[in-house]
Amino acid sequence: MATLKLGVLGSGSGSNMQSIVDAIEKGELDAEVKLVLADVPDAKILDRAKKHNIPCQYLDCAPWKTKLEGPAEDECIRLLKEAGCDMVVLAGFMRIVKPKLLAAFPMRVLNIHPALLPAFPGVHSWTQALDYGCKVAGVTVHFVDAGTDSGPIIVQKAVPVLEDDTPETLHARIQVQEHVAYPEALRHLASGKLKVEGRRVRIG
Ligand code: GAR
């Protein structure tokens, strides 16, 4: 069992990164956030990192809009390694990560997705669940592989869909569970007991 050394990639508010930092500060998770990178210069995740004195910076991912590739991917790997990260946490990072990053951190890249995968991969999953008429939505924390939201699942939490839900109310209820699920998944990794057998993740 070793303290996880996390590099967090995000694009937005960073509430998931906050839930991880809070769990660490409460002594509920044996980890350190070594670096936060955002592909949006004024992303709130950077402000949150600064408040906790976590090294952070903007990563310019141009010219691509939806993926992390080329010089930006190389720079990302360099920064994560230089900061001593041994695990990469995608926390609302709205880009597809490519095989080079995955090879630099084999089975050490995690993502949180606001749906019960394999249902509704991709974007605005909570709206997809609502439009489909689902009675249950949720959240998935999974290892990242070369596909889209397709890697082995570590933790899932279900959330009821209410009759008067809007995309906003449903997403807000899903986010409450996200903030439980990500620290929980990381605790399983920190315990050293987690084993991946094909698609199946066994915990203890
Ligand atoms: C979260 O709901 C997360 O599940 C979602 O973005 C939001 C980020 O919130 N991620 C995806 O949709 C990835 N495909 P945050 O910036 O407050 O953590």
XYZ file of C-alpha atoms and ligand atoms in Angstrom:
222
model
C 0.000 0.000 0.000
C 1.477 3.325 -1.085
C 0.082 6.838 -1.064
C -1.479 7.543 -4.478
C 0.157 10.434 -6.283
C -2.574 11.922 -8.376
C -2.492 14.106 -11.454
C -5.937 15.555 -12.149
C -7.093 16.684 -15.593
C -10.237 18.822 -15.842
C -12.093 21.298 -18.000
C -14.712 22.833 -15.738
C -15.864 23.404 -12.195
C -13.688 20.765 -10.579
C -16.241 19.657 -8.000
C -14.989 16.076 -8.370
C -11.406 17.170 -7.793
C -12.722 19.015 -4.721
C -14.369 15.847 -3.382
C -11.037 14.013 -3.723
C -9.109 16.818 -1.993
C -11.718 16.940 0.788
C -11.442 13.168 1.326
C -7.642 13.461 1.522
C -7.821 16.386 3.964
C -10.295 14.497 6.185
C -7.897 11.537 6.306
C -10.350 9.330 4.391
C -8.104 8.743 1.378
C -4.391 7.941 1.292
C -3.438 10.149 -1.658
C -1.848 13.439 -2.653
C -2.893 15.639 -5.561
C 0.476 16.499 -7.104
C -0.737 18.459 -10.130
C -3.934 19.799 -11.695
C -4.045 20.558 -15.425
C -6.952 22.228 -17.223
C -7.486 22.623 -20.957
C -9.613 25.743 -20.355
C -7.598 28.779 -19.180
C -10.225 30.129 -16.738
C -11.605 26.779 -15.549
C -12.764 26.917 -11.930
C -10.836 23.713 -11.227
C -7.637 25.827 -11.354
C -9.011 28.267 -8.735
C -9.955 25.366 -6.503
C -6.440 23.893 -6.836
C -4.829 27.254 -5.981
C -6.961 27.520 -2.815
C -5.417 24.234 -1.654
C -1.890 25.187 -2.771
C -1.880 22.418 -5.352
C 0.413 23.075 -8.335
C -1.788 23.720 -11.350
C -1.659 25.146 -14.836
C -3.461 25.611 -18.108
C -2.535 23.110 -20.816
C -3.050 24.465 -24.314
C -4.414 21.547 -26.346
C -4.823 23.388 -29.667
C -5.408 22.759 -32.497
C -7.634 19.878 -31.380
C -10.945 20.583 -29.657
C -12.027 17.136 -28.490
C -8.870 15.108 -27.937
C -5.502 15.266 -26.199
C -2.890 14.450 -28.800
C 0.393 15.596 -30.314
C 2.620 18.140 -28.536
C -0.032 18.815 -25.843
C -0.186 15.116 -25.007
C 3.624 14.968 -24.795
C 3.649 18.040 -22.561
C 0.900 16.597 -20.383
C 2.858 13.357 -19.867
C 6.040 15.314 -19.148
C 4.329 17.527 -16.558
C 2.601 14.596 -14.851
C 5.845 12.582 -14.642
C 7.860 15.596 -13.498
C 5.322 16.195 -10.705
C 5.739 12.570 -9.597
C 2.203 11.464 -10.476
C 1.577 7.719 -10.575
C -2.128 7.913 -11.369
C -4.146 10.148 -13.670
C -7.647 11.189 -12.653
C -9.927 12.581 -15.345
C -12.371 14.830 -13.499
C -14.679 16.440 -16.013
C -11.933 16.457 -18.667
C -13.900 16.904 -21.880
C -11.333 15.420 -24.263
C -10.593 11.921 -25.450
C -7.236 10.715 -24.171
C -5.110 8.772 -26.617
C -2.924 5.632 -26.399
C 0.321 7.512 -25.651
C -0.974 8.835 -22.316
C -2.520 5.443 -21.524
C 0.835 3.746 -22.265
C 2.659 6.219 -20.012
C 0.297 5.298 -17.124
C -0.814 1.710 -17.848
C -4.061 0.871 -15.987
C -3.492 4.052 -14.002
C -5.897 6.426 -15.785
C -9.380 6.772 -14.277
C -12.488 8.573 -15.455
C -15.817 9.508 -13.944
C -18.821 9.361 -16.239
C -22.295 10.657 -15.339
C -24.227 7.529 -16.404
C -24.545 3.857 -15.583
C -22.206 2.583 -18.302
C -22.421 0.969 -20.764
C -25.578 3.090 -21.175
C -25.089 6.594 -22.503
C -21.367 7.048 -23.167
C -20.279 10.404 -24.586
C -21.592 13.834 -23.653
C -24.689 15.064 -21.766
C -25.418 11.551 -20.546
C -27.955 12.722 -17.971
C -30.004 14.379 -20.750
C -29.761 11.175 -22.782
C -31.068 9.184 -19.782
C -33.923 11.643 -19.255
C -34.883 11.704 -22.940
C -34.787 7.907 -23.070
C -37.279 7.748 -20.197
C -34.960 5.943 -17.781
C -36.234 5.526 -14.233
C -32.684 5.143 -12.920
C -29.573 7.096 -13.897
C -26.219 7.224 -12.152
C -22.479 7.493 -12.216
C -19.568 5.231 -13.126
C -15.904 5.402 -12.176
C -13.842 3.274 -14.550
C -10.368 2.628 -15.878
C -9.758 4.390 -19.166
C -8.946 2.238 -22.174
C -8.648 3.047 -25.878
C -12.439 3.214 -26.343
C -14.947 5.848 -25.275
C -16.095 5.347 -21.664
C -15.454 1.627 -22.138
C -12.821 0.523 -19.597
C -13.339 -1.830 -16.628
C -15.768 -0.469 -14.031
C -14.593 0.181 -10.465
C -17.623 1.823 -8.797
C -21.180 2.617 -9.866
C -23.913 4.480 -7.984
C -27.538 4.600 -9.058
C -29.672 7.734 -8.850
C -33.485 7.730 -9.274
C -34.938 9.798 -12.090
C -37.874 11.823 -10.738
C -40.954 12.687 -12.786
C -40.338 16.422 -12.650
C -36.561 16.200 -13.267
C -34.937 18.600 -15.697
C -31.446 17.936 -17.083
C -30.119 20.338 -14.435
C -31.863 18.733 -11.416
C -30.896 15.228 -12.535
C -27.268 16.200 -13.146
C -27.141 17.887 -9.726
C -28.400 14.683 -8.064
C -25.899 12.594 -10.039
C -23.080 14.913 -8.958
C -23.863 14.274 -5.275
C -23.145 10.584 -5.951
C -20.081 11.403 -8.081
C -18.546 13.048 -5.038
C -18.986 9.803 -3.097
C -17.975 7.498 -5.956
C -14.612 8.995 -6.943
C -13.069 8.993 -3.455
C -14.476 5.483 -2.944
C -12.856 4.179 -6.156
C -9.546 5.775 -5.228
C -9.733 4.244 -1.738
C -10.035 0.817 -3.373
C -6.930 1.546 -5.465
C -5.027 2.880 -2.464
C -5.869 -0.277 -0.505
C -3.764 -2.311 -2.963
C -6.478 -4.996 -2.954
C -8.084 -4.121 -6.256
C -7.543 -6.677 -9.033
C -8.534 -6.423 -12.679
C -9.390 -9.712 -14.378
C -10.443 -8.990 -17.943
C -13.409 -6.650 -17.625
C -14.066 -7.574 -14.020
C -12.659 -5.522 -11.178
C -12.476 -7.329 -7.839
C -12.052 -5.428 -4.609
C -10.568 -7.337 -1.706
C -19.168 15.592 -14.061
O -20.559 15.438 -14.016
C -18.529 14.433 -14.783
O -19.167 13.226 -14.545
C -18.690 14.871 -16.212
O -18.395 16.256 -16.197
C -18.782 16.783 -14.930
C -17.597 17.549 -14.366
O -17.932 18.171 -13.176
N -17.776 14.169 -17.064
C -18.083 13.774 -18.292
O -19.155 14.033 -18.816
C -16.989 13.038 -19.020
N -17.494 12.403 -20.191
P -16.791 18.812 -12.246
O -15.904 19.680 -13.137
O -17.569 19.640 -11.268
O -16.024 17.691 -11.599
